[in-house]
Amino acid sequence: MGMIGSWLLLAAVAAADTQWQPPPAELRGVWFQQDPEQLQCQRLLQARGRWEHEGSVLIGALWIDDRVLHNWADYGEGDIHQVVRSVQVSPTQWQLEVSVGIDTLPDLEQDGSFPLWLSLADGVLVWHEQTGQRYTRTWQRCSDLPPRPDGN
């Protein structure tokens, strides 16, 4: 799909859904799983143009913007969690209601939604979800989001 295609999908979300509540600003950015050497992050930061590689520098990243949490798979797309609502439950914890699509935005009417918990402490983002079995991942912040290709 590539980065430009992802932005087109996000534009469709903005046009179609007026009930969403964005993830909090302190969670927005590009995150990678904890790696002492931060090699993936260095690769992203050294890229001449983050959009020119059609997302290859984002493989393995967790992209959090004002509408989605996007886990970039090794083939370049991955799972896209569209935020339905978010609630701060403590100074460092949030509960989000999300709907997930694989390689595409979810269909909010068909796909339903489920809770997802995020916590942030000492620069480490912890992702907790329980959909059949408990799933936890930890992430380190790499950078702010690059400017969108459309300048917004």
Tab-separated table of C-alpha atoms in Angstrom:
chain	number	residue	atom	x	y	z
A	1	MET	CA	0.000	0.000	0.000
A	2	GLY	CA	2.794	2.439	0.855
A	3	MET	CA	2.821	5.627	2.862
A	4	ILE	CA	0.805	7.757	0.434
A	5	GLY	CA	-1.885	5.068	0.291
A	6	SER	CA	-1.996	4.980	4.094
A	7	TRP	CA	-2.627	8.726	4.197
A	8	LEU	CA	-5.448	8.354	1.710
A	9	LEU	CA	-7.010	5.756	3.999
A	10	LEU	CA	-6.624	8.086	6.959
A	11	ALA	CA	-8.338	10.856	5.017
A	12	ALA	CA	-11.250	8.468	4.478
A	13	VAL	CA	-11.439	7.922	8.255
A	14	ALA	CA	-11.602	11.650	8.853
A	15	ALA	CA	-14.392	12.049	6.344
A	16	ALA	CA	-16.432	9.039	7.508
A	17	ASP	CA	-16.181	9.126	11.286
A	18	THR	CA	-17.099	12.110	13.420
A	19	GLN	CA	-17.317	10.256	16.771
A	20	TRP	CA	-13.663	9.307	17.259
A	21	GLN	CA	-11.574	10.687	20.093
A	22	PRO	CA	-7.861	10.964	19.396
A	23	PRO	CA	-5.081	9.249	21.325
A	24	PRO	CA	-3.455	11.722	23.720
A	25	ALA	CA	-0.666	13.905	22.329
A	26	GLU	CA	1.999	12.392	24.601
A	27	LEU	CA	1.500	9.006	22.907
A	28	ARG	CA	1.726	10.257	19.333
A	29	GLY	CA	4.912	9.519	17.438
A	30	VAL	CA	6.947	6.655	16.006
A	31	TRP	CA	7.851	3.896	18.442
A	32	PHE	CA	9.965	0.752	18.060
A	33	GLN	CA	10.140	-2.299	20.279
A	34	GLN	CA	12.751	-1.984	22.967
A	35	ASP	CA	16.235	-2.445	21.521
A	36	PRO	CA	19.300	-1.305	23.496
A	37	GLU	CA	21.072	-0.210	20.293
A	38	GLN	CA	17.932	1.312	18.757
A	39	LEU	CA	19.029	0.197	15.279
A	40	GLN	CA	15.578	0.483	13.725
A	41	CYS	CA	15.171	3.978	15.109
A	42	GLN	CA	18.583	5.022	13.797
A	43	ARG	CA	17.622	3.726	10.357
A	44	LEU	CA	14.452	5.821	10.420
A	45	LEU	CA	16.264	8.951	11.600
A	46	GLN	CA	19.003	8.574	8.960
A	47	ALA	CA	16.600	8.154	6.036
A	48	ARG	CA	16.951	11.068	3.619
A	49	GLY	CA	13.211	11.275	3.098
A	50	ARG	CA	10.941	9.185	5.292
A	51	TRP	CA	8.344	8.969	2.531
A	52	GLU	CA	10.653	8.032	-0.349
A	53	HIS	CA	11.014	4.406	0.736
A	54	GLU	CA	7.282	3.741	0.789
A	55	GLY	CA	7.414	2.961	4.460
A	56	SER	CA	10.346	0.521	4.473
A	57	VAL	CA	12.022	2.448	7.298
A	58	LEU	CA	8.832	2.046	9.334
A	59	ILE	CA	8.810	-1.754	9.235
A	60	GLY	CA	8.446	-2.960	12.802
A	61	ALA	CA	7.322	0.463	14.020
A	62	LEU	CA	4.281	1.459	15.985
A	63	TRP	CA	2.918	4.659	14.454
A	64	ILE	CA	0.510	6.582	16.666
A	65	ASP	CA	-1.170	9.632	15.231
A	66	ASP	CA	-4.409	11.417	15.963
A	67	ARG	CA	-6.544	8.641	14.442
A	68	VAL	CA	-4.779	5.289	14.418
A	69	LEU	CA	-2.214	3.029	16.027
A	70	HIS	CA	-0.501	1.311	13.102
A	71	ASN	CA	1.775	-1.692	13.679
A	72	TRP	CA	3.916	-1.834	10.537
A	73	ALA	CA	4.460	-5.467	9.574
A	74	ASP	CA	7.600	-6.720	7.839
A	75	TYR	CA	5.727	-6.653	4.528
A	76	GLY	CA	4.905	-2.983	5.015
A	77	GLU	CA	1.248	-2.829	6.024
A	78	GLY	CA	0.193	-4.654	9.197
A	79	ASP	CA	-2.619	-4.085	11.635
A	80	ILE	CA	-4.307	-0.736	11.901
A	81	HIS	CA	-6.128	0.042	15.137
A	82	GLN	CA	-8.594	2.864	14.589
A	83	VAL	CA	-9.294	4.686	17.828
A	84	VAL	CA	-12.990	4.910	18.640
A	85	ARG	CA	-12.423	6.646	21.971
A	86	SER	CA	-9.707	7.149	24.541
A	87	VAL	CA	-9.915	7.769	28.281
A	88	GLN	CA	-7.056	8.699	30.575
A	89	VAL	CA	-7.413	6.504	33.671
A	90	SER	CA	-4.346	7.805	35.517
A	91	PRO	CA	-1.524	10.279	34.793
A	92	THR	CA	0.371	7.536	32.930
A	93	GLN	CA	-2.352	5.155	31.709
A	94	TRP	CA	-5.008	5.247	29.017
A	95	GLN	CA	-7.763	2.923	27.968
A	96	LEU	CA	-8.618	3.040	24.294
A	97	GLU	CA	-11.488	1.442	22.483
A	98	VAL	CA	-10.210	0.374	19.074
A	99	SER	CA	-11.389	-1.416	15.993
A	100	VAL	CA	-8.718	-3.309	14.072
A	101	GLY	CA	-8.199	-3.953	10.391
A	102	ILE	CA	-5.474	-6.124	8.893
A	103	ASP	CA	-3.677	-4.361	6.034
A	104	THR	CA	-6.536	-1.878	5.830
A	105	LEU	CA	-8.657	0.347	7.989
A	106	PRO	CA	-11.331	-1.528	9.911
A	107	ASP	CA	-14.987	-1.468	9.038
A	108	LEU	CA	-16.376	-0.015	12.269
A	109	GLU	CA	-19.812	-1.539	11.749
A	110	GLN	CA	-18.602	-5.057	10.923
A	111	ASP	CA	-15.367	-5.411	12.869
A	112	GLY	CA	-16.588	-4.243	16.263
A	113	SER	CA	-14.208	-2.859	18.865
A	114	PHE	CA	-12.272	-3.960	21.928
A	115	PRO	CA	-10.350	-2.327	24.783
A	116	LEU	CA	-6.631	-1.683	24.639
A	117	TRP	CA	-4.570	-0.272	27.502
A	118	LEU	CA	-1.470	1.883	27.113
A	119	SER	CA	0.836	3.066	29.865
A	120	LEU	CA	3.823	5.368	29.622
A	121	ALA	CA	6.601	5.575	32.208
A	122	ASP	CA	10.251	6.564	31.881
A	123	GLY	CA	9.942	6.793	28.094
A	124	VAL	CA	8.649	3.250	27.723
A	125	LEU	CA	5.224	2.651	26.233
A	126	VAL	CA	3.537	-0.572	27.322
A	127	TRP	CA	0.709	-1.970	25.196
A	128	HIS	CA	-1.733	-4.378	26.870
A	129	GLU	CA	-4.634	-6.089	25.227
A	130	GLN	CA	-6.696	-9.100	26.062
A	131	THR	CA	-8.562	-10.633	23.154
A	132	GLY	CA	-8.663	-14.312	24.035
A	133	GLN	CA	-5.215	-14.243	25.640
A	134	ARG	CA	-3.156	-11.528	27.277
A	135	TYR	CA	-0.787	-9.705	24.944
A	136	THR	CA	1.812	-7.172	26.104
A	137	ARG	CA	4.514	-5.326	24.169
A	138	THR	CA	6.934	-2.603	25.184
A	139	TRP	CA	8.051	0.219	22.915
A	140	GLN	CA	10.637	3.024	22.956
A	141	ARG	CA	9.876	6.388	21.395
A	142	CYS	CA	11.964	7.062	18.311
A	143	SER	CA	10.683	10.334	16.920
A	144	ASP	CA	7.815	12.678	16.374
A	145	LEU	CA	5.691	11.946	13.353
A	146	PRO	CA	7.167	13.141	10.079
A	147	PRO	CA	5.132	15.778	8.249
A	148	ARG	CA	2.411	14.278	6.106
A	149	PRO	CA	3.000	14.322	2.357
A	150	ASP	CA	0.040	16.695	2.002
A	151	GLY	CA	1.686	19.135	4.443
A	152	ASN	CA	-0.955	18.699	7.190
